[in-house]
CSV table of C-alpha atoms in Angstrom, one decimal:
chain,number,residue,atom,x,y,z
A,1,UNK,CA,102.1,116.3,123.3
A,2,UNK,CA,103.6,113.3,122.2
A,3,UNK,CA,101.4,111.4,119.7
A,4,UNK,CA,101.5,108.2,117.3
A,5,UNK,CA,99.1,107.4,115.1
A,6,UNK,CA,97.4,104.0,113.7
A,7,UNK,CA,96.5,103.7,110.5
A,8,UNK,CA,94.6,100.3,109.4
A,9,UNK,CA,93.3,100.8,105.9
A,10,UNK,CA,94.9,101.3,102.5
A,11,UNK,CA,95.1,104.3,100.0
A,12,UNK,CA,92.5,105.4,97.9
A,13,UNK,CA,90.2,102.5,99.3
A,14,UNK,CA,88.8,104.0,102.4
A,15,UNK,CA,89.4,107.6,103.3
A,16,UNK,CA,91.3,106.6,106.9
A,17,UNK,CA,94.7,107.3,105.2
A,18,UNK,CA,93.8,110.5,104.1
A,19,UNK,CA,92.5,111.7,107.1
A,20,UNK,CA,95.2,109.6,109.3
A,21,UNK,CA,97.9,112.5,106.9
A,22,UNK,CA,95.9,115.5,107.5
A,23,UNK,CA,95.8,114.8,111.3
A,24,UNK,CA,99.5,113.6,111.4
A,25,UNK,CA,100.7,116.9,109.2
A,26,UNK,CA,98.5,119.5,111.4
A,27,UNK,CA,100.2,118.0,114.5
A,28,UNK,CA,103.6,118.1,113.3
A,29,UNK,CA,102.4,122.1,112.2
A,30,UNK,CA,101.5,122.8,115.6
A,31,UNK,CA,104.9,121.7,116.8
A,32,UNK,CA,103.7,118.3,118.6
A,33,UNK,CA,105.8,115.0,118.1
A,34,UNK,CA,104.8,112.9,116.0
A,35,UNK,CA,106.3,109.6,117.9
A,36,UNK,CA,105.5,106.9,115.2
A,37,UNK,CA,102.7,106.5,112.2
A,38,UNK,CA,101.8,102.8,112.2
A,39,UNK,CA,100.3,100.9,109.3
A,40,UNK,CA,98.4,98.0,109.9
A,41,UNK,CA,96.0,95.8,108.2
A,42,UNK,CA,95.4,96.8,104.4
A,43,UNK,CA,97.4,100.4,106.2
A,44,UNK,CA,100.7,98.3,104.8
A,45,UNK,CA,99.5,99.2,101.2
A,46,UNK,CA,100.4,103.0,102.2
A,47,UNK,CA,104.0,102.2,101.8
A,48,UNK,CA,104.2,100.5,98.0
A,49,UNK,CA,106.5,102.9,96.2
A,50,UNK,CA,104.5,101.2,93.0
A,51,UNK,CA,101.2,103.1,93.4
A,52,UNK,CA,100.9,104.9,90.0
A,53,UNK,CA,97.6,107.3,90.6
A,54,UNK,CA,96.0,109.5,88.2
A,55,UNK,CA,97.9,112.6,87.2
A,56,UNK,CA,94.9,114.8,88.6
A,57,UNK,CA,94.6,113.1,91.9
A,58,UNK,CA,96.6,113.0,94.6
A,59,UNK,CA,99.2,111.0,95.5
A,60,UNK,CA,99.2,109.2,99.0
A,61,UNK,CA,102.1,107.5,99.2
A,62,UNK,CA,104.4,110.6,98.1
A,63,UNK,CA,102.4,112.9,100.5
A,64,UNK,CA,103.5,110.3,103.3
A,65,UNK,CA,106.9,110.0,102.2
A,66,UNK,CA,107.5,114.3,101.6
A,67,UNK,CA,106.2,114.4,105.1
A,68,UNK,CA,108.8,111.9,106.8
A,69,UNK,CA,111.5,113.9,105.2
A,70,UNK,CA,110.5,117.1,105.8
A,71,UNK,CA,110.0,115.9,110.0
A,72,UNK,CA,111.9,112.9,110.3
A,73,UNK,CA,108.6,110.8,110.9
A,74,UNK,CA,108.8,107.4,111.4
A,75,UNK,CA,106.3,105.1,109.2
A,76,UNK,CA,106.4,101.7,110.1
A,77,UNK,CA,104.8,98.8,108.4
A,78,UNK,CA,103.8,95.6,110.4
A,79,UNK,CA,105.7,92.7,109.2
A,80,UNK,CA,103.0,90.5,109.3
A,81,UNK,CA,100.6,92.5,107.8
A,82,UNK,CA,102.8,93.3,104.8
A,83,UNK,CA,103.9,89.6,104.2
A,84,UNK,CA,100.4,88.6,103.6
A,85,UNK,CA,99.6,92.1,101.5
A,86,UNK,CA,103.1,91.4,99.8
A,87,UNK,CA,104.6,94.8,100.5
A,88,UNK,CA,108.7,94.0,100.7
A,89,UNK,CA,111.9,95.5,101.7
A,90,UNK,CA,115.3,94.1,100.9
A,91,UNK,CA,115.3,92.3,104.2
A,92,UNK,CA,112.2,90.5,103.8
A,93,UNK,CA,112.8,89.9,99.9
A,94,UNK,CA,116.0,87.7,101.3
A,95,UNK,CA,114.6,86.2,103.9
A,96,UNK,CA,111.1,84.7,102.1
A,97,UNK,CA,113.2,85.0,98.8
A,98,UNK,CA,111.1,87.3,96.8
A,99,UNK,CA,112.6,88.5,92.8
A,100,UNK,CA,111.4,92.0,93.8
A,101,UNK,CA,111.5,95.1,96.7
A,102,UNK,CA,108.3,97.4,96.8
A,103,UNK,CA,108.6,99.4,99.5
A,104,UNK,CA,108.5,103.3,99.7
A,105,UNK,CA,111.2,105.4,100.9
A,106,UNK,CA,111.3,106.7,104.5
A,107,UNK,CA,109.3,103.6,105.1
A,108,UNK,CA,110.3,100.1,107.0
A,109,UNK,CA,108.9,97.3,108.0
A,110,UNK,CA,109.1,96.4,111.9
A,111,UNK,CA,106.9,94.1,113.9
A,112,UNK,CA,103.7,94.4,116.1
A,113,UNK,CA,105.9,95.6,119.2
A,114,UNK,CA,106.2,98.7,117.2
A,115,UNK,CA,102.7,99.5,117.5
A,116,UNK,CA,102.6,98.5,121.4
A,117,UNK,CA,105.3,100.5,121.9
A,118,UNK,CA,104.7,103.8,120.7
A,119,UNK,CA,101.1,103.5,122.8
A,120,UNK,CA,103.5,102.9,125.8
A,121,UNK,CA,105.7,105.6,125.0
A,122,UNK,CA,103.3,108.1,123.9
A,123,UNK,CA,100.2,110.5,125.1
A,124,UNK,CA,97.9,109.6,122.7
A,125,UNK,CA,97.1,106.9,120.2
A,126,UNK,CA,95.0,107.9,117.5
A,127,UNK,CA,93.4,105.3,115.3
A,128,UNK,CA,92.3,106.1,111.8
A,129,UNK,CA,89.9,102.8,110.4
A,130,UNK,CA,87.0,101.3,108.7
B,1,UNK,CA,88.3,115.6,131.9
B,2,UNK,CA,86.7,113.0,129.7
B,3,UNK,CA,87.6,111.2,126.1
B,4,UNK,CA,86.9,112.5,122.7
B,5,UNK,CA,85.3,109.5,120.4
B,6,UNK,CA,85.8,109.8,116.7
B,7,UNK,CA,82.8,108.4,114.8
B,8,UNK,CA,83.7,107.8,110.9
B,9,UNK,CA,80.4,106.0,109.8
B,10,UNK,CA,77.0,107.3,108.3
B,11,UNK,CA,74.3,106.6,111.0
B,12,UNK,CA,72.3,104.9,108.4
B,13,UNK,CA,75.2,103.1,107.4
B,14,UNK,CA,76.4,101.1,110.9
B,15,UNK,CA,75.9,102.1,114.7
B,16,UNK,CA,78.7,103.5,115.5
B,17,UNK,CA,77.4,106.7,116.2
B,18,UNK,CA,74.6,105.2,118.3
B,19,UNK,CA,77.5,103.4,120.5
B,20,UNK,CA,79.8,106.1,120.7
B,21,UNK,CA,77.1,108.1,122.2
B,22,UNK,CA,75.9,104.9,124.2
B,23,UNK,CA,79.4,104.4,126.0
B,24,UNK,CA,80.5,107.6,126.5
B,25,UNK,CA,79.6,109.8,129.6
B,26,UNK,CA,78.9,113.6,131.3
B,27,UNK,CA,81.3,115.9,129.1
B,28,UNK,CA,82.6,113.5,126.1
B,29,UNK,CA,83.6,115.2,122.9
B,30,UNK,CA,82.2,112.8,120.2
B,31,UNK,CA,84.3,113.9,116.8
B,32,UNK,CA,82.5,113.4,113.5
B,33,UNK,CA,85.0,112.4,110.5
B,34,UNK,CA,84.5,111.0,107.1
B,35,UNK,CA,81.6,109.6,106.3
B,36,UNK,CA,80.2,110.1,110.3
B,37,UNK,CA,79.3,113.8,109.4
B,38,UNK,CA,76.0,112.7,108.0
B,39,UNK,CA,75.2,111.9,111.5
B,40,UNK,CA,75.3,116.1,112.1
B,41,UNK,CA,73.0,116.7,109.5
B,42,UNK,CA,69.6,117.9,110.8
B,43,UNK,CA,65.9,116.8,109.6
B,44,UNK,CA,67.3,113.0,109.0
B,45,UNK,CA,65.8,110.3,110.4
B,46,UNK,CA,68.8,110.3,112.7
B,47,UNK,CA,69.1,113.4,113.7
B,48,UNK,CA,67.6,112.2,117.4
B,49,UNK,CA,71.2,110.5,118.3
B,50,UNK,CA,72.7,114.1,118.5
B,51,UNK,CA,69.6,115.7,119.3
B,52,UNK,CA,68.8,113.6,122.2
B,53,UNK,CA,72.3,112.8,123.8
B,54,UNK,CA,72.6,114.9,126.5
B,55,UNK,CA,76.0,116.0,128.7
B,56,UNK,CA,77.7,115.2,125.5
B,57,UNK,CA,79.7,118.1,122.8
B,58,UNK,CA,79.4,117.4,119.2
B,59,UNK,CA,82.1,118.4,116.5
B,60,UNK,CA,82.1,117.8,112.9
B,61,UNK,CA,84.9,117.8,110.7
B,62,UNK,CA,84.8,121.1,108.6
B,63,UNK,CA,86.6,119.3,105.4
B,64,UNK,CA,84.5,116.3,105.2
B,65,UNK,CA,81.2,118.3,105.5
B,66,UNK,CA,82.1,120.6,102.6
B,67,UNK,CA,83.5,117.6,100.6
B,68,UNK,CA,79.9,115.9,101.0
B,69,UNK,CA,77.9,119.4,100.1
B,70,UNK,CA,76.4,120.0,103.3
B,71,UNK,CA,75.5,123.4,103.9
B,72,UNK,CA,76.6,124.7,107.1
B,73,UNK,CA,72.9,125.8,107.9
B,74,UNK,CA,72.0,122.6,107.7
B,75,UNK,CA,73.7,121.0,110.9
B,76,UNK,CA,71.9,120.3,113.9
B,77,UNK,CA,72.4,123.4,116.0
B,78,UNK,CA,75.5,122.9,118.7
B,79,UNK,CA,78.0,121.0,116.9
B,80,UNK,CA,80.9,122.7,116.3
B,81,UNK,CA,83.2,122.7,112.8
B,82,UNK,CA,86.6,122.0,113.4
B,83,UNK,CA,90.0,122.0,111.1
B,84,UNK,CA,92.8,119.8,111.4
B,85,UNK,CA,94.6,121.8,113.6
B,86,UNK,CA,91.1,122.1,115.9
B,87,UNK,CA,91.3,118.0,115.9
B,88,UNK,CA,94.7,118.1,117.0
B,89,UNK,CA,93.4,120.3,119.8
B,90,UNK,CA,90.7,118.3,120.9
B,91,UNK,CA,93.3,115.2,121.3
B,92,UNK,CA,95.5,117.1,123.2
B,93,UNK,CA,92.7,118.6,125.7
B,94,UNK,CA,90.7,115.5,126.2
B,95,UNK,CA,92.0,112.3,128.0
B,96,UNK,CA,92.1,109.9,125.2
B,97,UNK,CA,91.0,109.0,121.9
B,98,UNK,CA,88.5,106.2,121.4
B,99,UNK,CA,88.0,105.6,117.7
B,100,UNK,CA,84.2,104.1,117.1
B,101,UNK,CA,84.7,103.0,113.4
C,1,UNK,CA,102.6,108.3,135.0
C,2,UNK,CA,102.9,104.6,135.9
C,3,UNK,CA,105.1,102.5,134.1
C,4,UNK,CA,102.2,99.5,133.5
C,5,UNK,CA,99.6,101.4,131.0
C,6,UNK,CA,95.8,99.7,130.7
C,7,UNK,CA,95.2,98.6,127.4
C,8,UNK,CA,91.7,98.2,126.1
C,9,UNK,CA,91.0,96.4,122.9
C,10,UNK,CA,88.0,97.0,121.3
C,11,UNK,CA,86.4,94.5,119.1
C,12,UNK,CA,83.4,95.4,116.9
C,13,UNK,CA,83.7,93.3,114.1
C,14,UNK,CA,82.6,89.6,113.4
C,15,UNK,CA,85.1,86.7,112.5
C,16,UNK,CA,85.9,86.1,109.4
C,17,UNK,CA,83.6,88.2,107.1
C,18,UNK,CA,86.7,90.4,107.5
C,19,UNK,CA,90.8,90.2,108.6
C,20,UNK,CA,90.4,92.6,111.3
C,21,UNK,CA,89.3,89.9,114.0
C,22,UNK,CA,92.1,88.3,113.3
C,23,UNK,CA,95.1,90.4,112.8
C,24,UNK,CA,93.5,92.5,116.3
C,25,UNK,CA,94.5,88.9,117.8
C,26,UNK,CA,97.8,88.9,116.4
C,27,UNK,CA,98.4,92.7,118.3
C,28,UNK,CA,97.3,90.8,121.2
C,29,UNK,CA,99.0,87.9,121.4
C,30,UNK,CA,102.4,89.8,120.5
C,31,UNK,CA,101.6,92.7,123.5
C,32,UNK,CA,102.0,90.2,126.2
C,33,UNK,CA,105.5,90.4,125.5
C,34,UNK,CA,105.1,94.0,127.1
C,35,UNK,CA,103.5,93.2,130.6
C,36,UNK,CA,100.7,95.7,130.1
C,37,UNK,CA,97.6,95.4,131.9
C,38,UNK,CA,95.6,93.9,129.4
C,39,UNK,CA,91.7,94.0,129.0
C,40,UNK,CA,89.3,93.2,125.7
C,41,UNK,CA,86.1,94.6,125.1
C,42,UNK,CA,83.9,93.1,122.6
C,43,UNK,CA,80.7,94.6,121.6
C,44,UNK,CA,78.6,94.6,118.4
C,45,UNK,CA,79.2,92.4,115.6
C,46,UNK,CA,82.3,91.7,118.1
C,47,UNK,CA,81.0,89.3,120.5
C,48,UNK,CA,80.5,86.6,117.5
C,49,UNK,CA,84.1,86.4,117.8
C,50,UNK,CA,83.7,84.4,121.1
C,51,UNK,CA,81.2,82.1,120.0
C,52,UNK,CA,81.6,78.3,120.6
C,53,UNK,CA,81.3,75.6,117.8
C,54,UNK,CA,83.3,77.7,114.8
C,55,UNK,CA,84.0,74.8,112.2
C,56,UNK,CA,86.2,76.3,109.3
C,57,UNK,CA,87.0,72.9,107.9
C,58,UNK,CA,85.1,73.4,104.5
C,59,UNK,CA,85.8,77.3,104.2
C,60,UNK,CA,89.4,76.4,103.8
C,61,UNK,CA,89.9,79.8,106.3
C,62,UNK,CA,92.5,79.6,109.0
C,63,UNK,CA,90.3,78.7,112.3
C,64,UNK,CA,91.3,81.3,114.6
C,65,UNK,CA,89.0,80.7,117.6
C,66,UNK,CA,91.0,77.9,119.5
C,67,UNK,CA,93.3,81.3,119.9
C,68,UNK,CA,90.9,83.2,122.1
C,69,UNK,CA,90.9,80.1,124.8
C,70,UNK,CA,94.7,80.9,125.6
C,71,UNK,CA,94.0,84.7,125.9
C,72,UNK,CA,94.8,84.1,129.7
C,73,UNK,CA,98.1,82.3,129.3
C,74,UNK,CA,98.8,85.7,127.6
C,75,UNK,CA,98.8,88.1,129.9
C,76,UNK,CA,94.9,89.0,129.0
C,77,UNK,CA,93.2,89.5,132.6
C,78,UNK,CA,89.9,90.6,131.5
C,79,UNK,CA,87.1,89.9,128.5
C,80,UNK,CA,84.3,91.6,129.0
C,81,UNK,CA,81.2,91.2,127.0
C,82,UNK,CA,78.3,93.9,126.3
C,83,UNK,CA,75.8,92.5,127.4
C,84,UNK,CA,73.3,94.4,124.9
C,85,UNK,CA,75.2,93.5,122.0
C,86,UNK,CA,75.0,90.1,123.1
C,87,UNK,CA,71.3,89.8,123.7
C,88,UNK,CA,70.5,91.9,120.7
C,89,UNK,CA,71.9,88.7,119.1
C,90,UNK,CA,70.1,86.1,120.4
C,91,UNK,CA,72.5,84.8,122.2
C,92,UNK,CA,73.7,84.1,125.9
C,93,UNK,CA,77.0,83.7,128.6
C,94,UNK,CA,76.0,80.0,127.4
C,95,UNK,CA,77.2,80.2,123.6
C,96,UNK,CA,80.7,82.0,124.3
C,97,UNK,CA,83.7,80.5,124.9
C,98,UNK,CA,85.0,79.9,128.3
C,99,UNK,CA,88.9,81.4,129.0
C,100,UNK,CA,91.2,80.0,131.9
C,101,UNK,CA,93.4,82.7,133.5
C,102,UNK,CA,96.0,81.8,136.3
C,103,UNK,CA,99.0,83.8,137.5
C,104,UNK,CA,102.3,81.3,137.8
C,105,UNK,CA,103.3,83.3,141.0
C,106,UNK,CA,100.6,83.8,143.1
C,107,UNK,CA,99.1,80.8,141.7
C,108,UNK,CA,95.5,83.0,141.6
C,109,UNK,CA,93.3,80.9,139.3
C,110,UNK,CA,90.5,82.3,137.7
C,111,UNK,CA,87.9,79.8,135.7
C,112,UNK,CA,86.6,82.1,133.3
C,113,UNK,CA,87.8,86.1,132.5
C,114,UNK,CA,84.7,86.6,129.8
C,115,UNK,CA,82.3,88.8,131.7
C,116,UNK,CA,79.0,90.1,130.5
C,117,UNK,CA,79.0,94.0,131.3
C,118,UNK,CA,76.3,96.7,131.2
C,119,UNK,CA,76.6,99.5,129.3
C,120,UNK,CA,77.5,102.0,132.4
C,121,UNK,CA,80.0,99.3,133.7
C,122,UNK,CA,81.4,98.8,129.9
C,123,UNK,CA,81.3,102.8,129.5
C,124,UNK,CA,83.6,103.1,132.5
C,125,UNK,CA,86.0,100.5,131.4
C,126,UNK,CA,86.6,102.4,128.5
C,127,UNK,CA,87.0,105.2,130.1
C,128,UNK,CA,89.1,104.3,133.1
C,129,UNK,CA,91.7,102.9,130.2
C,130,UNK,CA,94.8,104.7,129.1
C,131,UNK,CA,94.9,103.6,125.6
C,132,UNK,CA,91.9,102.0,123.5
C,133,UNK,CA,92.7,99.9,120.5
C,134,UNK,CA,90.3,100.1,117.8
C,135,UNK,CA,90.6,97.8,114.7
């Protein structure tokens, strides 16, 4: 089965992104393809490469990122989303000519066609929300 | 073949429950995550959404109902735990996902 | 499987208190783009996102609602309302919005795609969709 999954709330906030990983990392386990993971709404605040968490909790960006490079996932952030939320990859930083990058590794910021896409292109779209 | 709904909300909490149950039809799979496992909890005052839906199968998550201390005893008889990997299975066997949040 | 998909977007949530509303407009108005077949469901809190009169000049909040009234000229062929929702509200066909929808080729016009559904009919939409957006 091929699979992408939505994810519209930000770390440690709402438990959506946790669940949205545990979901994403047992498909990917059970061998399905994992066509896209993407972050929308507060979601964009997933990919920050900033968040510093408590040494004895976990941490939700990193588990994101180990996953992508362990199965070549693909995380997109929506542009939009992550300009208001001020999430920023060297693109965007020249473009709306920000001092400073943020973004995560294995992470990048792509536009709302992303999102319509991968529900064109794959089985099922699973949406993880408050 | 008919949709699985994912319900993440306490019953007492918003009516997302209520509605998944409301707009679903014979043989849904209604998938209880986060916060939505209260709604599997039996002797509440809304135990009678799950109770009374009929033609409908109920799941709960197995990780969210340990993580909120509810005995296993204590859910409304029928609704099955599932893992992860039993999620992952119920997406792939139903027809869609509909996420009631 | 067909290469036009039915997209249903769910709206639950109210204008507004919270970005969701708004930014579930944005996927909207950018999935025209993809010729789709292109329906929106509102129910709950939802249908206040369709109701007429919104006047954000002294909340100094970006007034989103004009928006909804060019749904058609986007490629959005149906918006259907639940009926329940809407008359748990107080509220009637009379206080919503009113959205043009013509196709430049046929040159079909329809005066209004917002539709007040029953719960079996609104149940079956859902169903008979291949993807359902929930935000």
């Amino acid at each position: 089965m091929k699979l992408s999954v939505q994810v519209n709330e930000g770390p440690y906030q709402h438990q959506a992104s946790d669940t949205a990983y545990h979901f994403t990392k047992a498909a990917l386990e059970k061998g399905h393809d994992v066509f896209r993971v993407f972050f929308y709404h507060d979601g964009v605040l997933n990919g920050t490469r900033l968040t510093t968490p408590p040494q004895d909790d976990r941490n939700i960006v990193n588990r994101w990122v180990e996953l992508a490079e362990k199965y070549d996932l693909d995380l997109v952030l929506c542009v939009a989303a992550a300009q208001r939320r001020g999430i920023v990859d060297d693109g965007e930083a020249e473009r709306n000519g920000k001092d400073a990058t943020n973004i995560a590794p294995k992470f990048r910021i792509s536009g709302l066609g992303q999102l319509i896409e991968a529900a064109i292109q794959s089985d099922r779209l699973v949406v993880f929300g408050d | 073949m008919a949709d699985l709904y994912t319900v993440n909300k306490s019953p007492f909490e918003k009516n997302s429950l209520k509605d998944a149950i409301r707009f679903s039809g014979e043989g849904a799979s209604i998938l209880l995550i986060e916060d939505g496992v209260y709604g599997a909890v039996s002797g509440t005052a809304a135990e009678g959404l799950v109770t009374g839906a009929s033609g409908k199968k109920f799941y709960a998550l197995r990780s969210d109902v340990k993580a909120r201390g509810i005995a296993e005893d204590r859910l409304i008889d029928g609704v099955e735990l599932v893992d992860y990997a039993g999620f992952v299975d119920l997406v792939e066997s139903t027809d869609k996902v509909q996420a009631w949040l | 499987m067909s290469d036009v998909k039915k997209f249903m977007y769910l709206n639950r949530r109210a204008p507004y208190g919270a970005i969701y509303a708004w930014e579930s407009l944005e996927v909207v108005l950018i999935g025209a783009a993809f010729d789709q077949e292109v329906s929106l469901m509102f129910v709950d809190d939802g249908v206040y996102q369709l109701v007429k009169g919104s006047d954000t000049s002294e909340s100094d909040m970006k007034n989103f609602m004009p928006t909804y009234r060019t749904l058609g000229d986007y490629g959005v062929r149906h918006m259907f309302v639940d009926k329940a929702s809407l008359e748990a509200r107080g509220l009637t066909q009379d206080d919503l919005i009113e959205v043009a929808w013509e196709d430049w080729e046929t040159e079909e016009e329809v005066d209004n795609i917002v539709e007040l559904v029953e719960t079996d009919q609104a149940a079956q939409l859902l169903s008979d969709s291949d993807v359902v957006f929930s935000f």
